[in-house]
PDB file of C-alpha atoms in Angstrom:
ATOM      1  CA  UNK Y   1     -62.462 111.866-115.586  1.00 90.00           C
ATOM      2  CA  UNK Y   2     -59.013 110.846-114.347  1.00 95.00           C
ATOM      3  CA  UNK Y   3     -57.855 114.481-114.334  1.00 96.00           C
ATOM      4  CA  UNK Y   4     -60.835 115.451-112.175  1.00 94.00           C
ATOM      5  CA  UNK Y   5     -60.085 112.587-109.769  1.00 94.00           C
ATOM      6  CA  UNK Y   6     -56.475 113.694-109.457  1.00 96.00           C
ATOM      7  CA  UNK Y   7     -57.537 117.309-108.903  1.00 95.00           C
ATOM      8  CA  UNK Y   8     -59.794 116.182-106.056  1.00 94.00           C
ATOM      9  CA  UNK Y   9     -56.821 114.558-104.342  1.00 93.00           C
ATOM     10  CA  UNK Y  10     -57.872 110.942-104.819  1.00 94.00           C
ATOM     11  CA  UNK Y  11     -54.966 108.516-104.671  1.00 95.00           C
ATOM     12  CA  UNK Y  12     -56.319 105.525-106.557  1.00 97.00           C
ATOM     13  CA  UNK Y  13     -59.308 104.189-108.424  1.00 97.00           C
ATOM     14  CA  UNK Y  14     -61.093 100.997-109.243  1.00 97.00           C
ATOM     15  CA  UNK Y  15     -61.062 100.206-112.939  1.00 96.00           C
ATOM     16  CA  UNK Y  16     -64.808 100.415-113.494  1.00 90.00           C
ATOM     17  CA  UNK Y  17     -66.366  97.894-115.832  1.00 89.00           C
ATOM     18  CA  UNK Y  18     -63.438  95.854-117.144  1.00 91.00           C
ATOM     19  CA  UNK Y  19     -62.474  97.279-120.509  1.00 92.00           C
ATOM     20  CA  UNK Y  20     -63.498 100.853-119.679  1.00 93.00           C
ATOM     21  CA  UNK Y  21     -59.865 101.925-119.238  1.00 95.00           C
ATOM     22  CA  UNK Y  22     -58.588  99.494-121.858  1.00 95.00           C
ATOM     23  CA  UNK Y  23     -57.804  95.817-122.182  1.00 94.00           C
ATOM     24  CA  UNK Y  24     -54.021  95.893-121.771  1.00 97.00           C
ATOM     25  CA  UNK Y  25     -52.913  95.908-118.146  1.00 97.00           C
ATOM     26  CA  UNK Y  26     -49.610  97.678-118.806  1.00 97.00           C
ATOM     27  CA  UNK Y  27     -51.370 100.449-120.713  1.00 97.00           C
ATOM     28  CA  UNK Y  28     -53.939 100.849-117.927  1.00 98.00           C
ATOM     29  CA  UNK Y  29     -51.193 101.079-115.304  1.00 98.00           C
ATOM     30  CA  UNK Y  30     -49.315 103.642-117.375  1.00 98.00           C
ATOM     31  CA  UNK Y  31     -52.474 105.678-117.937  1.00 97.00           C
ATOM     32  CA  UNK Y  32     -53.272 105.816-114.222  1.00 98.00           C
ATOM     33  CA  UNK Y  33     -49.690 106.670-113.299  1.00 97.00           C
ATOM     34  CA  UNK Y  34     -49.810 109.617-115.705  1.00 98.00           C
ATOM     35  CA  UNK Y  35     -52.471 111.109-113.415  1.00 98.00           C
ATOM     36  CA  UNK Y  36     -50.788 110.066-110.172  1.00 98.00           C
ATOM     37  CA  UNK Y  37     -53.341 107.337-109.524  1.00 98.00           C
ATOM     38  CA  UNK Y  38     -52.954 103.753-108.400  1.00 97.00           C
ATOM     39  CA  UNK Y  39     -55.327 100.845-109.023  1.00 98.00           C
ATOM     40  CA  UNK Y  40     -57.433  99.455-106.188  1.00 98.00           C
ATOM     41  CA  UNK Y  41     -58.997  96.622-108.205  1.00 97.00           C
ATOM     42  CA  UNK Y  42     -62.050  96.029-110.323  1.00 97.00           C
ATOM     43  CA  UNK Y  43     -65.631  94.785-110.459  1.00 97.00           C
ATOM     44  CA  UNK Y  44     -66.094  91.339-112.036  1.00 98.00           C
ATOM     45  CA  UNK Y  45     -69.602  89.863-112.566  1.00 98.00           C
ATOM     46  CA  UNK Y  46     -69.438  86.068-112.687  1.00 98.00           C
ATOM     47  CA  UNK Y  47     -71.840  83.118-112.914  1.00 98.00           C
ATOM     48  CA  UNK Y  48     -70.901  81.141-109.812  1.00 98.00           C
ATOM     49  CA  UNK Y  49     -73.891  78.883-109.157  1.00 98.00           C
ATOM     50  CA  UNK Y  50     -73.821  76.855-112.408  1.00 98.00           C
ATOM     51  CA  UNK Y  51     -71.592  73.792-111.968  1.00 97.00           C
ATOM     52  CA  UNK Y  52     -71.876  72.977-115.651  1.00 97.00           C
ATOM     53  CA  UNK Y  53     -70.166  76.285-116.537  1.00 97.00           C
ATOM     54  CA  UNK Y  54     -67.025  75.904-114.411  1.00 98.00           C
ATOM     55  CA  UNK Y  55     -64.674  75.917-117.401  1.00 98.00           C
ATOM     56  CA  UNK Y  56     -66.074  79.255-118.552  1.00 98.00           C
ATOM     57  CA  UNK Y  57     -65.934  80.601-114.998  1.00 98.00           C
ATOM     58  CA  UNK Y  58     -62.281  79.656-114.720  1.00 98.00           C
ATOM     59  CA  UNK Y  59     -61.405  81.275-118.044  1.00 98.00           C
ATOM     60  CA  UNK Y  60     -63.242  84.504-117.234  1.00 98.00           C
ATOM     61  CA  UNK Y  61     -61.807  84.737-113.719  1.00 98.00           C
ATOM     62  CA  UNK Y  62     -58.263  84.082-114.916  1.00 98.00           C
ATOM     63  CA  UNK Y  63     -58.530  86.746-117.633  1.00 98.00           C
ATOM     64  CA  UNK Y  64     -59.894  89.291-115.148  1.00 98.00           C
ATOM     65  CA  UNK Y  65     -57.247  88.406-112.568  1.00 98.00           C
ATOM     66  CA  UNK Y  66     -54.443  88.883-115.082  1.00 98.00           C
ATOM     67  CA  UNK Y  67     -55.814  92.286-116.051  1.00 98.00           C
ATOM     68  CA  UNK Y  68     -56.332  93.494-112.484  1.00 98.00           C
ATOM     69  CA  UNK Y  69     -53.007  92.224-111.203  1.00 98.00           C
ATOM     70  CA  UNK Y  70     -51.087  93.558-114.193  1.00 98.00           C
ATOM     71  CA  UNK Y  71     -52.640  96.994-113.731  1.00 98.00           C
ATOM     72  CA  UNK Y  72     -51.390  97.089-110.146  1.00 97.00           C
ATOM     73  CA  UNK Y  73     -54.683  96.235-108.464  1.00 97.00           C
ATOM     74  CA  UNK Y  74     -55.155  94.326-105.232  1.00 98.00           C
ATOM     75  CA  UNK Y  75     -58.882  93.528-105.070  1.00 98.00           C
ATOM     76  CA  UNK Y  76     -60.955  91.246-107.277  1.00 98.00           C
ATOM     77  CA  UNK Y  77     -64.517  92.428-106.610  1.00 98.00           C
ATOM     78  CA  UNK Y  78     -66.836  89.516-107.415  1.00 98.00           C
ATOM     79  CA  UNK Y  79     -70.546  89.943-108.141  1.00 98.00           C
ATOM     80  CA  UNK Y  80     -72.688  86.791-108.361  1.00 98.00           C
ATOM     81  CA  UNK Y  81     -74.924  87.345-111.387  1.00 98.00           C
ATOM     82  CA  UNK Y  82     -77.573  84.900-112.591  1.00 98.00           C
ATOM     83  CA  UNK Y  83     -76.171  85.194-116.111  1.00 97.00           C
ATOM     84  CA  UNK Y  84     -74.106  87.634-118.120  1.00 95.00           C
ATOM     85  CA  UNK Y  85     -77.236  89.440-119.298  1.00 96.00           C
ATOM     86  CA  UNK Y  86     -77.881  90.402-115.668  1.00 94.00           C
ATOM     87  CA  UNK Y  87     -81.300  88.736-115.819  1.00 95.00           C
ATOM     88  CA  UNK Y  88     -83.619  89.262-112.873  1.00 91.00           C
ATOM     89  CA  UNK Y  89     -82.242  87.176-109.980  1.00 94.00           C
ATOM     90  CA  UNK Y  90     -84.030  84.102-108.691  1.00 96.00           C
ATOM     91  CA  UNK Y  91     -84.042  82.539-105.241  1.00 97.00           C
ATOM     92  CA  UNK Y  92     -81.522  79.694-104.992  1.00 98.00           C
ATOM     93  CA  UNK Y  93     -82.124  76.397-103.243  1.00 98.00           C
ATOM     94  CA  UNK Y  94     -79.583  74.888-100.840  1.00 98.00           C
ATOM     95  CA  UNK Y  95     -77.832  72.925-103.582  1.00 98.00           C
ATOM     96  CA  UNK Y  96     -77.295  75.982-105.730  1.00 98.00           C
ATOM     97  CA  UNK Y  97     -76.046  77.973-102.736  1.00 98.00           C
ATOM     98  CA  UNK Y  98     -73.507  75.189-102.194  1.00 98.00           C
ATOM     99  CA  UNK Y  99     -72.548  75.429-105.866  1.00 98.00           C
ATOM    100  CA  UNK Y 100     -72.189  79.213-105.603  1.00 98.00           C
ATOM    101  CA  UNK Y 101     -69.843  78.734-102.640  1.00 98.00           C
ATOM    102  CA  UNK Y 102     -67.870  76.282-104.760  1.00 98.00           C
ATOM    103  CA  UNK Y 103     -67.606  78.894-107.486  1.00 98.00           C
ATOM    104  CA  UNK Y 104     -66.289  81.415-104.974  1.00 98.00           C
ATOM    105  CA  UNK Y 105     -63.686  78.882-103.837  1.00 98.00           C
ATOM    106  CA  UNK Y 106     -62.535  78.404-107.443  1.00 98.00           C
ATOM    107  CA  UNK Y 107     -62.179  82.169-107.930  1.00 98.00           C
ATOM    108  CA  UNK Y 108     -60.372  82.378-104.586  1.00 98.00           C
ATOM    109  CA  UNK Y 109     -57.684  79.993-105.817  1.00 98.00           C
ATOM    110  CA  UNK Y 110     -57.262  81.946-109.044  1.00 98.00           C
ATOM    111  CA  UNK Y 111     -56.958  85.217-107.129  1.00 98.00           C
ATOM    112  CA  UNK Y 112     -54.312  83.738-104.839  1.00 98.00           C
ATOM    113  CA  UNK Y 113     -52.265  82.723-107.899  1.00 98.00           C
ATOM    114  CA  UNK Y 114     -52.274  86.364-109.056  1.00 98.00           C
ATOM    115  CA  UNK Y 115     -51.695  88.012-105.679  1.00 98.00           C
ATOM    116  CA  UNK Y 116     -55.237  89.344-105.440  1.00 98.00           C
ATOM    117  CA  UNK Y 117     -57.805  89.433-102.639  1.00 98.00           C
ATOM    118  CA  UNK Y 118     -61.263  88.327-103.693  1.00 98.00           C
ATOM    119  CA  UNK Y 119     -64.124  90.273-102.077  1.00 98.00           C
ATOM    120  CA  UNK Y 120     -67.774  89.407-102.648  1.00 98.00           C
ATOM    121  CA  UNK Y 121     -69.920  92.429-103.445  1.00 98.00           C
ATOM    122  CA  UNK Y 122     -73.589  92.216-102.384  1.00 98.00           C
ATOM    123  CA  UNK Y 123     -75.244  94.079-105.228  1.00 96.00           C
ATOM    124  CA  UNK Y 124     -78.765  94.939-106.353  1.00 93.00           C
ATOM    125  CA  UNK Y 125     -79.792  92.705-109.237  1.00 92.00           C
ATOM    126  CA  UNK Y 126     -77.460  89.839-108.298  1.00 97.00           C
ATOM    127  CA  UNK Y 127     -77.997  86.573-106.432  1.00 98.00           C
ATOM    128  CA  UNK Y 128     -76.442  88.070-103.281  1.00 98.00           C
ATOM    129  CA  UNK Y 129     -78.729  90.995-102.687  1.00 96.00           C
ATOM    130  CA  UNK Y 130     -80.746  90.613 -99.477  1.00 96.00           C
ATOM    131  CA  UNK Y 131     -79.979  89.692 -95.876  1.00 96.00           C
ATOM    132  CA  UNK Y 132     -80.986  86.048 -96.346  1.00 97.00           C
ATOM    133  CA  UNK Y 133     -78.622  85.797 -99.313  1.00 98.00           C
ATOM    134  CA  UNK Y 134     -75.737  87.187 -97.287  1.00 98.00           C
ATOM    135  CA  UNK Y 135     -76.489  84.682 -94.523  1.00 98.00           C
ATOM    136  CA  UNK Y 136     -76.506  81.816 -97.033  1.00 98.00           C
ATOM    137  CA  UNK Y 137     -73.009  82.759 -98.212  1.00 98.00           C
ATOM    138  CA  UNK Y 138     -71.676  83.453 -94.720  1.00 98.00           C
ATOM    139  CA  UNK Y 139     -72.746  79.959 -93.671  1.00 98.00           C
ATOM    140  CA  UNK Y 140     -70.937  78.309 -96.588  1.00 98.00           C
ATOM    141  CA  UNK Y 141     -67.889  80.392 -97.474  1.00 98.00           C
ATOM    142  CA  UNK Y 142     -64.963  82.163 -95.840  1.00 98.00           C
ATOM    143  CA  UNK Y 143     -64.813  84.706 -98.675  1.00 98.00           C
ATOM    144  CA  UNK Y 144     -63.948  88.279 -97.715  1.00 98.00           C
ATOM    145  CA  UNK Y 145     -66.557  90.970 -98.327  1.00 98.00           C
ATOM    146  CA  UNK Y 146     -66.857  94.316 -99.991  1.00 98.00           C
ATOM    147  CA  UNK Y 147     -69.040  96.323 -97.633  1.00 98.00           C
ATOM    148  CA  UNK Y 148     -71.036  98.554 -99.963  1.00 98.00           C
ATOM    149  CA  UNK Y 149     -73.132 100.800 -97.772  1.00 98.00           C
ATOM    150  CA  UNK Y 150     -75.609 101.660-100.529  1.00 96.00           C
ATOM    151  CA  UNK Y 151     -76.254  98.214-101.947  1.00 96.00           C
ATOM    152  CA  UNK Y 152     -76.508  96.661 -98.486  1.00 97.00           C
ATOM    153  CA  UNK Y 153     -79.110  99.228 -97.457  1.00 96.00           C
ATOM    154  CA  UNK Y 154     -81.103  98.895-100.682  1.00 95.00           C
ATOM    155  CA  UNK Y 155     -81.135  95.126-100.219  1.00 95.00           C
ATOM    156  CA  UNK Y 156     -82.516  95.500 -96.698  1.00 95.00           C
ATOM    157  CA  UNK Y 157     -79.326  95.013 -94.650  1.00 97.00           C
ATOM    158  CA  UNK Y 158     -78.238  97.624 -92.125  1.00 97.00           C
ATOM    159  CA  UNK Y 159     -74.638  98.443 -93.141  1.00 98.00           C
ATOM    160  CA  UNK Y 160     -73.750  99.484 -89.590  1.00 98.00           C
ATOM    161  CA  UNK Y 161     -74.994  96.170 -88.194  1.00 98.00           C
ATOM    162  CA  UNK Y 162     -73.069  94.281 -90.880  1.00 98.00           C
ATOM    163  CA  UNK Y 163     -69.927  96.234 -89.997  1.00 98.00           C
ATOM    164  CA  UNK Y 164     -70.368  95.406 -86.322  1.00 98.00           C
ATOM    165  CA  UNK Y 165     -71.028  91.685 -86.834  1.00 98.00           C
ATOM    166  CA  UNK Y 166     -68.613  90.944 -89.656  1.00 98.00           C
ATOM    167  CA  UNK Y 167     -65.831  93.519 -89.453  1.00 98.00           C
ATOM    168  CA  UNK Y 168     -63.251  90.739 -89.514  1.00 97.00           C
ATOM    169  CA  UNK Y 169     -64.565  89.637 -92.924  1.00 98.00           C
ATOM    170  CA  UNK Y 170     -64.560  93.120 -94.521  1.00 98.00           C
ATOM    171  CA  UNK Y 171     -61.576  93.700 -96.818  1.00 98.00           C
ATOM    172  CA  UNK Y 172     -62.881  96.578 -98.954  1.00 98.00           C
ATOM    173  CA  UNK Y 173     -65.468  99.323 -98.469  1.00 98.00           C
ATOM    174  CA  UNK Y 174     -67.620 101.141-101.026  1.00 97.00           C
ATOM    175  CA  UNK Y 175     -69.182 104.297 -99.629  1.00 97.00           C
ATOM    176  CA  UNK Y 176     -72.539 105.406-100.999  1.00 96.00           C
ATOM    177  CA  UNK Y 177     -75.446 107.329 -99.553  1.00 96.00           C
ATOM    178  CA  UNK Y 178     -79.015 106.608-100.628  1.00 95.00           C
ATOM    179  CA  UNK Y 179     -82.437 108.209-100.601  1.00 92.00           C
ATOM    180  CA  UNK Y 180     -84.395 105.735 -98.469  1.00 88.00           C
ATOM    181  CA  UNK Y 181     -87.762 106.440-100.119  1.00 88.00           C
ATOM    182  CA  UNK Y 182     -86.447 105.049-103.415  1.00 89.00           C
ATOM    183  CA  UNK Y 183     -84.782 101.971-101.960  1.00 90.00           C
ATOM    184  CA  UNK Y 184     -87.913  99.917-101.215  1.00 88.00           C
ATOM    185  CA  UNK Y 185     -89.285  99.770-104.789  1.00 90.00           C
ATOM    186  CA  UNK Y 186     -85.823  98.790-106.047  1.00 91.00           C
ATOM    187  CA  UNK Y 187     -85.677  96.039-103.409  1.00 87.00           C
ATOM    188  CA  UNK Y 188     -89.070  94.758-104.602  1.00 86.00           C
ATOM    189  CA  UNK Y 189     -87.817  94.903-108.230  1.00 84.00           C
ATOM    190  CA  UNK Y 190     -90.625  97.328-109.058  1.00 88.00           C
ATOM    191  CA  UNK Y 191     -88.099  99.960-110.103  1.00 88.00           C
ATOM    192  CA  UNK Y 192     -84.849  99.222-111.894  1.00 89.00           C
ATOM    193  CA  UNK Y 193     -81.562 100.392-110.443  1.00 89.00           C
ATOM    194  CA  UNK Y 194     -81.042 102.622-113.472  1.00 89.00           C
ATOM    195  CA  UNK Y 195     -84.491 104.203-113.144  1.00 90.00           C
ATOM    196  CA  UNK Y 196     -83.966 104.798-109.444  1.00 91.00           C
ATOM    197  CA  UNK Y 197     -80.528 106.293-110.049  1.00 90.00           C
ATOM    198  CA  UNK Y 198     -82.039 108.701-112.554  1.00 87.00           C
ATOM    199  CA  UNK Y 199     -84.569 109.613-109.874  1.00 89.00           C
ATOM    200  CA  UNK Y 200     -81.877 110.444-107.302  1.00 89.00           C
ATOM    201  CA  UNK Y 201     -81.436 107.162-105.427  1.00 92.00           C
ATOM    202  CA  UNK Y 202     -77.751 107.818-104.768  1.00 93.00           C
ATOM    203  CA  UNK Y 203     -76.897 111.061-103.017  1.00 93.00           C
ATOM    204  CA  UNK Y 204     -73.640 112.817-102.158  1.00 93.00           C
ATOM    205  CA  UNK Y 205     -72.385 111.485 -98.846  1.00 95.00           C
ATOM    206  CA  UNK Y 206     -74.218 113.110 -95.968  1.00 94.00           C
ATOM    207  CA  UNK Y 207     -77.252 114.041 -98.062  1.00 93.00           C
ATOM    208  CA  UNK Y 208     -78.940 110.643 -97.882  1.00 94.00           C
ATOM    209  CA  UNK Y 209     -80.189 108.365 -95.132  1.00 94.00           C
ATOM    210  CA  UNK Y 210     -77.162 106.276 -94.140  1.00 95.00           C
ATOM    211  CA  UNK Y 211     -74.970 106.571 -90.986  1.00 94.00           C
ATOM    212  CA  UNK Y 212     -71.716 106.580 -92.943  1.00 95.00           C
ATOM    213  CA  UNK Y 213     -69.481 108.074 -90.266  1.00 93.00           C
ATOM    214  CA  UNK Y 214     -70.745 105.460 -87.810  1.00 95.00           C
ATOM    215  CA  UNK Y 215     -69.981 102.666 -90.290  1.00 96.00           C
ATOM    216  CA  UNK Y 216     -66.433 103.937 -90.823  1.00 95.00           C
ATOM    217  CA  UNK Y 217     -65.957 104.378 -87.086  1.00 94.00           C
ATOM    218  CA  UNK Y 218     -67.206 100.860 -86.384  1.00 96.00           C
ATOM    219  CA  UNK Y 219     -64.862  99.332 -88.948  1.00 96.00           C
ATOM    220  CA  UNK Y 220     -61.850 101.254 -87.734  1.00 94.00           C
ATOM    221  CA  UNK Y 221     -62.591 100.362 -84.120  1.00 95.00           C
ATOM    222  CA  UNK Y 222     -62.228  96.741 -85.256  1.00 96.00           C
ATOM    223  CA  UNK Y 223     -58.896  97.468 -86.947  1.00 96.00           C
ATOM    224  CA  UNK Y 224     -59.940  98.009 -90.568  1.00 96.00           C
ATOM    225  CA  UNK Y 225     -57.061  99.577 -92.514  1.00 93.00           C
ATOM    226  CA  UNK Y 226     -58.213  99.107 -96.112  1.00 94.00           C
ATOM    227  CA  UNK Y 227     -59.476 101.353 -98.886  1.00 95.00           C
ATOM    228  CA  UNK Y 228     -62.659 103.395 -98.820  1.00 95.00           C
ATOM    229  CA  UNK Y 229     -63.885 103.674-102.395  1.00 95.00           C
ATOM    230  CA  UNK Y 230     -66.211 106.612-103.022  1.00 93.00           C
ATOM    231  CA  UNK Y 231     -68.817 105.653-105.598  1.00 87.00           C
ATOM    232  CA  UNK Y 232     -70.833 108.662-106.689  1.00 80.00           C
ATOM    233  CA  UNK Y 233     -73.341 106.867-108.923  1.00 83.00           C
ATOM    234  CA  UNK Y 234     -75.206 109.176-111.240  1.00 81.00           C
ATOM    235  CA  UNK Y 235     -76.721 109.302-114.712  1.00 79.00           C
ATOM    236  CA  UNK Y 236     -76.319 112.225-117.071  1.00 75.00           C
ATOM    237  CA  UNK Y 237     -78.999 112.785-119.677  1.00 76.00           C
ATOM    238  CA  UNK Y 238     -77.469 113.907-122.998  1.00 78.00           C
ATOM    239  CA  UNK Y 239     -79.625 117.061-123.107  1.00 74.00           C
ATOM    240  CA  UNK Y 240     -78.355 118.081-119.660  1.00 68.00           C
ATOM    241  CA  UNK Y 241     -74.716 117.082-120.050  1.00 71.00           C
ATOM    242  CA  UNK Y 242     -73.529 120.672-120.413  1.00 74.00           C
ATOM    243  CA  UNK Y 243     -74.779 121.546-116.932  1.00 75.00           C
ATOM    244  CA  UNK Y 244     -73.605 118.351-115.224  1.00 76.00           C
ATOM    245  CA  UNK Y 245     -70.757 118.588-112.722  1.00 83.00           C
ATOM    246  CA  UNK Y 246     -70.318 115.220-110.995  1.00 85.00           C
ATOM    247  CA  UNK Y 247     -66.925 116.251-109.631  1.00 90.00           C
ATOM    248  CA  UNK Y 248     -68.653 118.898-107.507  1.00 90.00           C
ATOM    249  CA  UNK Y 249     -70.770 116.212-105.842  1.00 89.00           C
ATOM    250  CA  UNK Y 250     -67.690 114.068-105.254  1.00 92.00           C
ATOM    251  CA  UNK Y 251     -65.996 117.061-103.622  1.00 94.00           C
ATOM    252  CA  UNK Y 252     -69.028 117.547-101.376  1.00 92.00           C
ATOM    253  CA  UNK Y 253     -68.842 113.881-100.367  1.00 94.00           C
ATOM    254  CA  UNK Y 254     -65.146 114.163 -99.524  1.00 93.00           C
ATOM    255  CA  UNK Y 255     -65.719 117.278 -97.439  1.00 93.00           C
ATOM    256  CA  UNK Y 256     -68.573 115.575 -95.580  1.00 91.00           C
ATOM    257  CA  UNK Y 257     -66.344 112.649 -94.665  1.00 88.00           C
ATOM    258  CA  UNK Y 258     -63.554 114.940 -93.485  1.00 87.00           C
ATOM    259  CA  UNK Y 259     -65.977 116.885 -91.352  1.00 86.00           C
ATOM    260  CA  UNK Y 260     -67.798 113.835 -89.970  1.00 79.00           C
ATOM    261  CA  UNK Y 261     -64.565 112.010 -89.104  1.00 78.00           C
ATOM    262  CA  UNK Y 262     -62.707 115.066 -87.814  1.00 74.00           C
ATOM    263  CA  UNK Y 263     -60.004 114.981 -90.519  1.00 66.00           C
ATOM    264  CA  UNK Y 264     -58.128 118.048 -91.586  1.00 46.00           C
ATOM    265  CA  UNK Y 265     -58.118 119.188 -95.202  1.00 41.00           C
ATOM    266  CA  UNK Y 266     -54.862 117.357 -95.897  1.00 38.00           C
ATOM    267  CA  UNK Y 267     -55.807 114.098 -94.195  1.00 38.00           C
ATOM    268  CA  UNK Y 268     -57.550 110.988 -95.395  1.00 38.00           C
ATOM    269  CA  UNK Y 269     -57.026 108.625 -98.309  1.00 37.00           C
TER     270      UNK Y 269
END
């Protein structure tokens, strides 16, 4: 996987689910450097809304921060899960939204101690999924955001409108394209994210329904200078693994961005 990323000209990567590339930060950093890659950061699901579990939250956030920082990462990508089993999310009342904001503040302090930037990732299947959830956090917290075009759209938020209204709060961008016809049943929790992904929910950039070039243009017009992380979500059935070529779809996504943004073949990051 890392060799394919390097061959495609990518300069860095997120670490995936923590543990995927190992549990020793120095070894992870060395592994990435062997392929000419840096570390952007990593995705960390945390239980933020439970005040009785603050000690566990602190321990988990500190362990993740040490790993990410030691591997050379900059971004601590927080996802607000109901529990660590990723149980179906529930609607929070005002008190629990306040508690979730308090959890974000705790993680913020830990990130600052390790030289990391915390970004909150609105994500399907978490407590921060739909527009009303984003508004509840925006009203209570100054946390920076990971603008994930796919998950915002699936949750019912226009990513271009979010970019326009909250560009000053965006510190990291995940670029995805989605098949709109599959987004609504996922939003209603009638179809799981995994089932929808198997059905083609996520498409190579430019082959779905999202105005990605407009989102990038909007952010950059407001001075955004951060990373754009290409997430080409897919599932590969074991029986079809021999014919799978996810790198080809990633290459198509990169070429679409270069074309849409007017970059030359050697430009972009």
